[in-house]
């Protein structure tokens, strides 16, 4: 997810109208999304050398993938359940299905943080009118989500920590042999967002899922300007320091360059051999950065709904840039940022934003809300959140793709309202790109919403290019 809706839109500033807010609560029935089995076909990706070969693994031969645990969870909570399929295929029903039809799609291409901003405005009207379903119903948070999937066949998922530059980094791992795969999450998420992929892929691979610095249960270092403020030195001096620096960049800790190096160091120190990187959203930019700067460490990239960074400084109209910089400075150096974070860090706000970005909003369960929200309530999370939503600098996918030497496969949920597939298709022409798979009816997070499609796609990609000479 990128930093797009909170800041002014390229065409006009973000100002939710009264009708926009009210429309968010008008019931609009939506039929269940169907998933195309296109990714399950035996058609190989373009081969880079004659030595490439395609094989289908045991995991790919199971079209059903991993039965999501939220189906059973929803059944216990709402008294309704499907027949063991994935949540994206209607596995949960009852009250959740009715609620799923209650939100209209947000404008496309505007990002996660802006969706949260829209949700804040909607909640204000909701509270005034006494409408909405409230914040109740979320279950207790489970830190090691994937590790509790005892009903799923496959190797166990272990949670471990890794020391990187003096910081504690949490990661999960599954499987003991086969080509290694590193899974990298998106904005506001963690390694738990790969709960339906770790065990299935671990059958024939060594699989790792990492919490990027600042996210999940990894350490969250405080940005330097926030330290000044807490020492009582911020005021005008702190604001001048922020304004005098490059306001489009966060602290030195939370940049794509830094996260890219984290991924490379993890591959080098923990994985121990070159690896495939499979990512979602901003994790895709992290992977491109890693592959562009350290090609010998990365075997291939599979990028799911990569962040297009539509409010990057290069993409902002010239007349909007001063206002964007002022908003960034205000969020980082005044109490406005913490007030905004407090408004969006609620179960209801997170639930409604997830319902917007998932192709099937019924897939948004209490468990999913918990695994996204709970790490965000840890000490230091607000600083990371504010730092990143003010990050309109750094690399763009189109800056990095020409530098990448390994094969790159894009996967795209066509129902993504934040990263439009039409814009994603413009990335197909780079020499390193070997394919662009589209998933009808699937939203911004295909790995969680449609693991029965994504897991075989990963298996097929890794099987083909693990034997290809670079």
Tab-separated table of N, CA and C in Angstrom, residues 83-219:
chain	number	residue	atom	x	y	z
A	83	UNK	N	-18.115	-24.353	2.825
A	83	UNK	CA	-17.767	-25.765	2.812
A	83	UNK	C	-16.272	-25.986	2.737
A	84	UNK	N	-15.514	-25.142	3.449
A	84	UNK	CA	-14.083	-25.389	3.537
A	84	UNK	C	-13.253	-24.710	2.494
A	85	UNK	N	-13.875	-23.930	1.584
A	85	UNK	CA	-13.106	-23.239	0.570
A	85	UNK	C	-12.466	-21.998	1.127
A	86	UNK	N	-11.853	-21.240	0.254
A	86	UNK	CA	-11.206	-20.014	0.694
A	86	UNK	C	-12.233	-18.944	0.946
A	87	UNK	N	-11.850	-17.945	1.758
A	87	UNK	CA	-12.754	-16.849	2.054
A	87	UNK	C	-13.140	-16.119	0.800
A	88	UNK	N	-12.244	-16.047	-0.154
A	88	UNK	CA	-12.549	-15.363	-1.408
A	88	UNK	C	-13.617	-16.077	-2.207
A	89	UNK	N	-13.936	-17.327	-1.905
A	89	UNK	CA	-14.970	-18.077	-2.600
A	89	UNK	C	-16.243	-18.184	-1.782
A	90	UNK	N	-16.425	-17.279	-0.830
A	90	UNK	CA	-17.660	-17.281	-0.076
A	90	UNK	C	-17.656	-18.218	1.089
A	91	UNK	N	-16.508	-18.469	1.705
A	91	UNK	CA	-16.441	-19.402	2.809
A	91	UNK	C	-17.114	-18.932	4.063
A	92	UNK	N	-17.330	-17.629	4.248
A	92	UNK	CA	-18.017	-17.131	5.434
A	92	UNK	C	-19.267	-16.408	5.005
A	93	UNK	N	-20.272	-16.437	5.863
A	93	UNK	CA	-21.537	-15.815	5.519
A	93	UNK	C	-22.103	-15.076	6.687
A	94	UNK	N	-23.442	-15.128	6.827
A	94	UNK	CA	-24.085	-14.485	7.964
A	94	UNK	C	-23.942	-12.982	7.943
A	95	UNK	N	-23.801	-12.399	9.138
A	95	UNK	CA	-23.738	-10.962	9.296
A	95	UNK	C	-22.603	-10.355	8.482
A	96	UNK	N	-21.460	-11.078	8.394
A	96	UNK	CA	-20.324	-10.554	7.656
A	96	UNK	C	-20.644	-10.350	6.184
A	97	UNK	N	-21.457	-11.264	5.591
A	97	UNK	CA	-21.800	-11.131	4.190
A	97	UNK	C	-22.682	-9.923	3.958
A	98	UNK	N	-23.623	-9.670	4.861
A	98	UNK	CA	-24.478	-8.503	4.731
A	98	UNK	C	-23.649	-7.229	4.827
A	99	UNK	N	-22.732	-7.198	5.809
A	99	UNK	CA	-21.893	-6.019	5.984
A	99	UNK	C	-20.995	-5.797	4.792
A	100	UNK	N	-20.628	-6.884	4.118
A	100	UNK	CA	-19.721	-6.756	2.990
A	100	UNK	C	-20.319	-5.935	1.870
A	101	UNK	N	-21.630	-5.889	1.781
A	101	UNK	CA	-22.295	-5.159	0.705
A	101	UNK	C	-22.558	-3.706	1.060
A	102	UNK	N	-22.135	-3.284	2.238
A	102	UNK	CA	-22.540	-1.977	2.732
A	102	UNK	C	-21.616	-0.844	2.349
A	103	UNK	N	-20.481	-1.120	1.674
A	103	UNK	CA	-19.546	-0.066	1.319
A	103	UNK	C	-19.369	-0.007	-0.186
A	104	UNK	N	-19.382	1.213	-0.725
A	104	UNK	CA	-19.097	1.410	-2.133
A	104	UNK	C	-17.594	1.444	-2.335
A	105	UNK	N	-17.158	1.186	-3.551
A	105	UNK	CA	-15.736	1.221	-3.865
A	105	UNK	C	-15.217	2.654	-3.790
A	106	UNK	N	-14.013	2.848	-3.227
A	106	UNK	CA	-13.415	4.171	-3.221
A	106	UNK	C	-12.872	4.504	-4.592
A	107	UNK	N	-12.541	5.780	-4.861
A	107	UNK	CA	-11.914	6.124	-6.135
A	107	UNK	C	-10.629	5.338	-6.309
A	108	UNK	N	-10.342	4.939	-7.557
A	108	UNK	CA	-9.186	4.078	-7.787
A	108	UNK	C	-7.894	4.860	-7.716
A	109	UNK	N	-6.812	4.121	-7.424
A	109	UNK	CA	-5.478	4.664	-7.505
A	109	UNK	C	-5.094	5.629	-6.417
A	110	UNK	N	-5.722	5.543	-5.245
A	110	UNK	CA	-5.515	6.573	-4.242
A	110	UNK	C	-4.875	6.078	-2.963
A	111	UNK	N	-4.607	4.794	-2.828
A	111	UNK	CA	-3.770	4.311	-1.742
A	111	UNK	C	-4.463	4.033	-0.441
A	112	UNK	N	-3.732	3.371	0.472
A	112	UNK	CA	-4.297	2.914	1.737
A	112	UNK	C	-4.494	4.034	2.736
A	113	UNK	N	-3.497	4.926	2.843
A	113	UNK	CA	-3.582	5.958	3.860
A	113	UNK	C	-4.733	6.909	3.568
A	114	UNK	N	-4.960	7.194	2.286
A	114	UNK	CA	-6.091	8.027	1.923
A	114	UNK	C	-7.407	7.358	2.217
A	115	UNK	N	-7.456	6.032	2.028
A	115	UNK	CA	-8.664	5.302	2.390
A	115	UNK	C	-8.932	5.432	3.882
A	116	UNK	N	-7.876	5.426	4.697
A	116	UNK	CA	-8.046	5.647	6.130
A	116	UNK	C	-8.565	7.051	6.402
A	117	UNK	N	-8.057	8.036	5.660
A	117	UNK	CA	-8.534	9.403	5.833
A	117	UNK	C	-10.015	9.506	5.491
A	118	UNK	N	-10.415	8.853	4.410
A	118	UNK	CA	-11.827	8.817	4.035
A	118	UNK	C	-12.655	8.171	5.136
A	119	UNK	N	-12.105	7.114	5.726
A	119	UNK	CA	-12.810	6.405	6.776
A	119	UNK	C	-12.988	7.266	8.012
A	120	UNK	N	-11.990	8.103	8.332
A	120	UNK	CA	-12.123	8.998	9.479
A	120	UNK	C	-13.308	9.923	9.295
A	121	UNK	N	-13.433	10.503	8.086
A	121	UNK	CA	-14.560	11.392	7.819
A	121	UNK	C	-15.882	10.638	7.900
A	122	UNK	N	-15.908	9.417	7.364
A	122	UNK	CA	-17.134	8.620	7.402
A	122	UNK	C	-17.530	8.285	8.834
A	123	UNK	N	-16.541	7.948	9.666
A	123	UNK	CA	-16.844	7.610	11.060
A	123	UNK	C	-17.398	8.803	11.814
A	124	UNK	N	-16.916	10.014	11.477
A	124	UNK	CA	-17.427	11.201	12.159
A	124	UNK	C	-18.916	11.376	11.899
A	125	UNK	N	-19.330	11.209	10.633
A	125	UNK	CA	-20.752	11.308	10.306
A	125	UNK	C	-21.522	10.150	10.924
A	126	UNK	N	-20.909	8.954	10.894
A	126	UNK	CA	-21.554	7.770	11.460
A	126	UNK	C	-21.846	7.960	12.940
A	127	UNK	N	-20.867	8.503	13.656
A	127	UNK	CA	-21.072	8.741	15.082
A	127	UNK	C	-22.160	9.783	15.314
A	128	UNK	N	-22.190	10.809	14.441
A	128	UNK	CA	-23.182	11.868	14.599
A	128	UNK	C	-24.586	11.344	14.364
A	129	UNK	N	-24.733	10.471	13.361
A	129	UNK	CA	-26.056	9.948	13.009
A	129	UNK	C	-26.442	8.718	13.808
A	130	UNK	N	-25.479	8.182	14.574
A	130	UNK	CA	-25.761	6.988	15.363
A	130	UNK	C	-25.866	5.744	14.537
A	131	UNK	N	-25.168	5.709	13.388
A	131	UNK	CA	-25.216	4.557	12.508
A	131	UNK	C	-23.954	3.736	12.652
A	132	UNK	N	-23.882	2.642	11.898
A	132	UNK	CA	-22.662	1.816	11.885
A	132	UNK	C	-22.757	0.642	12.832
A	133	UNK	N	-21.837	-0.278	12.658
A	133	UNK	CA	-21.895	-1.516	13.414
A	133	UNK	C	-21.028	-1.485	14.655
A	134	UNK	N	-20.273	-0.367	14.852
A	134	UNK	CA	-19.456	-0.255	16.055
A	134	UNK	C	-18.168	-1.021	15.952
A	135	UNK	N	-17.445	-1.063	17.070
A	135	UNK	CA	-16.127	-1.651	17.065
A	135	UNK	C	-16.084	-3.030	17.710
A	136	UNK	N	-17.183	-3.512	18.157
A	136	UNK	CA	-17.179	-4.782	18.855
A	136	UNK	C	-16.939	-5.947	17.926
A	137	UNK	N	-16.668	-7.090	18.517
A	137	UNK	CA	-16.612	-8.317	17.749
A	137	UNK	C	-15.227	-8.799	17.399
A	138	UNK	N	-14.195	-8.001	17.660
A	138	UNK	CA	-12.869	-8.502	17.335
A	138	UNK	C	-12.380	-9.423	18.432
A	139	UNK	N	-11.705	-10.475	18.031
A	139	UNK	CA	-11.224	-11.451	18.999
A	139	UNK	C	-9.873	-11.040	19.542
A	140	UNK	N	-9.369	-11.782	20.529
A	140	UNK	CA	-8.055	-11.496	21.090
A	140	UNK	C	-6.985	-11.700	20.036
A	141	UNK	N	-5.977	-10.841	20.042
A	141	UNK	CA	-4.920	-10.908	19.037
A	141	UNK	C	-4.040	-12.118	19.262
A	142	UNK	N	-3.588	-12.693	18.160
A	142	UNK	CA	-2.673	-13.820	18.230
A	142	UNK	C	-1.408	-13.417	17.508
A	143	UNK	N	-0.298	-13.359	18.233
A	143	UNK	CA	0.952	-12.887	17.635
A	143	UNK	C	1.450	-13.854	16.573
A	144	UNK	N	1.465	-15.120	16.878
A	144	UNK	CA	1.980	-16.112	15.945
A	144	UNK	C	0.812	-16.765	15.219
A	145	UNK	N	0.216	-16.007	14.266
A	145	UNK	CA	-0.996	-16.468	13.606
A	145	UNK	C	-0.756	-17.745	12.826
A	146	UNK	N	0.281	-17.739	11.979
A	146	UNK	CA	0.492	-18.895	11.110
A	146	UNK	C	0.810	-20.146	11.901
A	147	UNK	N	1.454	-19.996	13.047
A	147	UNK	CA	1.870	-21.149	13.810
A	147	UNK	C	0.730	-21.924	14.417
A	148	UNK	N	-0.497	-21.371	14.411
A	148	UNK	CA	-1.625	-22.048	15.025
A	148	UNK	C	-2.441	-22.851	14.027
A	149	UNK	N	-1.981	-22.940	12.780
A	149	UNK	CA	-2.744	-23.648	11.757
A	149	UNK	C	-2.498	-25.157	11.844
A	150	UNK	N	-2.915	-25.752	12.939
A	150	UNK	CA	-2.671	-27.175	13.150
A	150	UNK	C	-3.533	-28.040	12.248
A	151	UNK	N	-4.591	-27.445	11.659
A	151	UNK	CA	-5.485	-28.233	10.816
A	151	UNK	C	-5.027	-28.249	9.363
A	152	UNK	N	-3.887	-27.641	9.059
A	152	UNK	CA	-3.412	-27.568	7.690
A	152	UNK	C	-2.231	-28.504	7.518
A	153	UNK	N	-2.257	-29.300	6.437
A	153	UNK	CA	-1.140	-30.191	6.157
A	153	UNK	C	0.080	-29.378	5.765
A	154	UNK	N	1.251	-29.882	6.145
A	154	UNK	CA	2.481	-29.200	5.786
A	154	UNK	C	3.373	-29.018	6.998
A	155	UNK	N	4.588	-28.556	6.784
A	155	UNK	CA	5.518	-28.355	7.892
A	155	UNK	C	5.031	-27.258	8.824
A	156	UNK	N	5.509	-27.305	10.056
A	156	UNK	CA	5.114	-26.293	11.020
A	156	UNK	C	5.718	-24.952	10.636
A	157	UNK	N	5.108	-23.879	11.115
A	157	UNK	CA	5.616	-22.530	10.912
A	157	UNK	C	6.216	-22.054	12.227
A	158	UNK	N	7.481	-21.712	12.207
A	158	UNK	CA	8.180	-21.265	13.412
A	158	UNK	C	8.388	-19.756	13.366
A	159	UNK	N	8.275	-19.126	14.534
A	159	UNK	CA	8.547	-17.707	14.664
A	159	UNK	C	9.903	-17.517	15.326
A	160	UNK	N	10.766	-16.713	14.708
A	160	UNK	CA	12.114	-16.494	15.208
A	160	UNK	C	12.453	-15.000	15.162
A	161	UNK	N	13.592	-14.646	15.722
A	161	UNK	CA	14.081	-13.273	15.648
A	161	UNK	C	15.498	-13.275	15.088
A	162	UNK	N	15.833	-12.165	14.452
A	162	UNK	CA	17.145	-11.988	13.833
A	162	UNK	C	17.646	-10.606	14.220
A	163	UNK	N	18.884	-10.508	14.624
A	163	UNK	CA	19.464	-9.222	15.004
A	163	UNK	C	20.079	-8.566	13.777
A	164	UNK	N	19.586	-7.385	13.447
A	164	UNK	CA	20.065	-6.642	12.282
A	164	UNK	C	20.370	-5.204	12.685
A	165	UNK	N	21.622	-4.843	12.612
A	165	UNK	CA	22.083	-3.490	12.963
A	165	UNK	C	21.665	-3.107	14.384
A	166	UNK	N	21.629	-4.081	15.257
A	166	UNK	CA	21.256	-3.829	16.633
A	166	UNK	C	19.759	-3.873	16.892
A	167	UNK	N	18.968	-4.097	15.873
A	167	UNK	CA	17.510	-4.171	16.013
A	167	UNK	C	17.052	-5.628	16.002
A	168	UNK	N	15.979	-5.909	16.724
A	168	UNK	CA	15.374	-7.231	16.718
A	168	UNK	C	14.342	-7.300	15.598
A	169	UNK	N	14.551	-8.234	14.677
A	169	UNK	CA	13.668	-8.402	13.517
A	169	UNK	C	12.953	-9.738	13.643
A	170	UNK	N	11.651	-9.695	13.598
A	170	UNK	CA	10.870	-10.926	13.698
A	170	UNK	C	10.632	-11.503	12.305
A	171	UNK	N	10.738	-12.830	12.197
A	171	UNK	CA	10.401	-13.492	10.948
A	171	UNK	C	9.788	-14.848	11.246
A	172	UNK	N	9.128	-15.415	10.234
A	172	UNK	CA	8.543	-16.744	10.326
A	172	UNK	C	9.137	-17.612	9.232
A	173	UNK	N	9.218	-18.899	9.482
A	173	UNK	CA	9.829	-19.800	8.514
A	173	UNK	C	9.122	-21.151	8.499
A	174	UNK	N	9.143	-21.774	7.346
A	174	UNK	CA	8.514	-23.081	7.170
A	174	UNK	C	9.265	-23.846	6.088
A	175	UNK	N	9.364	-25.138	6.244
A	175	UNK	CA	10.032	-25.971	5.252
A	175	UNK	C	11.517	-26.083	5.504
A	176	UNK	N	12.109	-27.207	5.066
A	176	UNK	CA	13.520	-27.479	5.348
A	176	UNK	C	14.353	-27.739	4.107
A	177	UNK	N	13.725	-27.826	2.938
A	177	UNK	CA	14.488	-28.096	1.724
A	177	UNK	C	13.758	-27.525	0.527
A	178	UNK	N	14.522	-27.336	-0.538
A	178	UNK	CA	13.969	-26.761	-1.751
A	178	UNK	C	14.438	-25.329	-1.953
A	179	UNK	N	14.141	-24.744	-3.110
A	179	UNK	CA	14.552	-23.369	-3.387
A	179	UNK	C	13.984	-22.407	-2.336
A	180	UNK	N	14.803	-21.475	-1.841
A	180	UNK	CA	14.318	-20.567	-0.797
A	180	UNK	C	13.473	-19.431	-1.353
A	181	UNK	N	12.461	-19.056	-0.572
A	181	UNK	CA	11.540	-17.969	-0.922
A	181	UNK	C	11.446	-17.029	0.272
A	182	UNK	N	11.594	-15.727	0.028
A	182	UNK	CA	11.404	-14.714	1.057
A	182	UNK	C	10.155	-13.923	0.733
A	183	UNK	N	9.203	-13.901	1.669
A	183	UNK	CA	7.936	-13.188	1.514
A	183	UNK	C	8.029	-11.843	2.224
A	184	UNK	N	7.644	-10.759	1.532
A	184	UNK	CA	7.744	-9.409	2.090
A	184	UNK	C	6.379	-8.730	2.010
A	185	UNK	N	5.903	-8.271	3.142
A	185	UNK	CA	4.558	-7.701	3.268
A	185	UNK	C	4.494	-6.260	2.758
A	186	UNK	N	3.290	-5.673	2.824
A	186	UNK	CA	3.078	-4.298	2.409
A	186	UNK	C	2.914	-3.349	3.582
A	187	UNK	N	2.527	-2.111	3.284
A	187	UNK	CA	2.369	-1.069	4.289
A	187	UNK	C	1.323	-1.465	5.330
A	188	UNK	N	1.671	-1.276	6.598
A	188	UNK	CA	0.733	-1.542	7.680
A	188	UNK	C	0.513	-3.003	7.984
A	189	UNK	N	1.222	-3.899	7.302
A	189	UNK	CA	1.019	-5.334	7.510
A	189	UNK	C	2.250	-5.932	8.179
A	190	UNK	N	2.357	-7.250	8.138
A	190	UNK	CA	3.473	-7.965	8.755
A	190	UNK	C	3.573	-9.336	8.106
A	191	UNK	N	4.476	-10.157	8.616
A	191	UNK	CA	4.612	-11.516	8.085
A	191	UNK	C	3.350	-12.341	8.299
A	192	UNK	N	2.499	-11.930	9.237
A	192	UNK	CA	1.235	-12.651	9.448
A	192	UNK	C	0.311	-12.575	8.239
A	193	UNK	N	0.536	-11.608	7.367
A	193	UNK	CA	-0.318	-11.477	6.187
A	193	UNK	C	-0.039	-12.575	5.164
A	194	UNK	N	0.999	-13.396	5.426
A	194	UNK	CA	1.306	-14.545	4.585
A	194	UNK	C	0.848	-15.846	5.270
A	195	UNK	N	-0.159	-15.742	6.121
A	195	UNK	CA	-0.643	-16.885	6.918
A	195	UNK	C	-1.130	-18.040	6.043
A	196	UNK	N	-1.637	-17.773	4.842
A	196	UNK	CA	-2.161	-18.835	3.971
A	196	UNK	C	-1.136	-19.324	2.955
A	197	UNK	N	0.108	-18.858	3.064
A	197	UNK	CA	1.119	-19.204	2.076
A	197	UNK	C	2.319	-19.943	2.673
A	198	UNK	N	2.668	-19.604	3.913
A	198	UNK	CA	3.875	-20.148	4.527
A	198	UNK	C	3.891	-21.670	4.551
A	199	UNK	N	2.835	-22.251	5.062
A	199	UNK	CA	2.836	-23.708	5.223
A	199	UNK	C	2.702	-24.431	3.889
A	200	UNK	N	1.866	-23.927	3.006
A	200	UNK	CA	1.683	-24.578	1.707
A	200	UNK	C	2.971	-24.562	0.904
A	201	UNK	N	3.652	-23.420	0.885
A	201	UNK	CA	4.900	-23.325	0.135
A	201	UNK	C	6.021	-24.103	0.812
A	202	UNK	N	5.927	-24.267	2.136
A	202	UNK	CA	6.955	-24.984	2.872
A	202	UNK	C	7.013	-26.467	2.585
A	203	UNK	N	6.025	-26.995	1.888
A	203	UNK	CA	6.041	-28.417	1.531
A	203	UNK	C	7.237	-28.730	0.640
A	204	UNK	N	7.574	-27.812	-0.267
A	204	UNK	CA	8.658	-28.094	-1.212
A	204	UNK	C	9.671	-26.962	-1.315
A	205	UNK	N	9.648	-26.033	-0.347
A	205	UNK	CA	10.579	-24.916	-0.359
A	205	UNK	C	10.998	-24.559	1.067
A	206	UNK	N	12.115	-23.863	1.184
A	206	UNK	CA	12.457	-23.177	2.426
A	206	UNK	C	11.842	-21.786	2.337
A	207	UNK	N	10.880	-21.507	3.202
A	207	UNK	CA	10.102	-20.274	3.089
A	207	UNK	C	10.343	-19.405	4.316
A	208	UNK	N	10.514	-18.116	4.066
A	208	UNK	CA	10.720	-17.145	5.133
A	208	UNK	C	9.795	-15.961	4.884
A	209	UNK	N	9.210	-15.431	5.948
A	209	UNK	CA	8.411	-14.207	5.868
A	209	UNK	C	8.913	-13.260	6.941
A	210	UNK	N	9.291	-12.059	6.549
A	210	UNK	CA	9.968	-11.131	7.442
A	210	UNK	C	9.069	-9.948	7.801
A	211	UNK	N	9.226	-9.423	9.007
A	211	UNK	CA	8.625	-8.141	9.385
A	211	UNK	C	9.657	-7.058	9.104
A	212	UNK	N	9.364	-6.173	8.175
A	212	UNK	CA	10.282	-5.079	7.891
A	212	UNK	C	10.509	-4.231	9.142
A	213	UNK	N	11.654	-3.595	9.234
A	213	UNK	CA	11.939	-2.701	10.352
A	213	UNK	C	10.816	-1.675	10.493
A	214	UNK	N	10.256	-1.583	11.704
A	214	UNK	CA	9.170	-0.656	11.960
A	214	UNK	C	7.787	-1.276	11.881
A	215	UNK	N	7.682	-2.487	11.340
A	215	UNK	CA	6.375	-3.119	11.153
A	215	UNK	C	6.269	-4.438	11.908
A	216	UNK	N	5.045	-4.896	12.064
A	216	UNK	CA	4.805	-6.165	12.736
A	216	UNK	C	5.384	-6.156	14.139
A	217	UNK	N	6.165	-7.171	14.444
A	217	UNK	CA	6.766	-7.298	15.769
A	217	UNK	C	8.276	-7.093	15.721
A	218	UNK	N	8.756	-6.435	14.659
A	218	UNK	CA	10.141	-5.991	14.615
A	218	UNK	C	10.264	-4.675	15.379
A	219	UNK	N	11.511	-4.306	15.721
A	219	UNK	CA	11.730	-3.059	16.445
A	219	UNK	C	11.246	-1.860	15.643
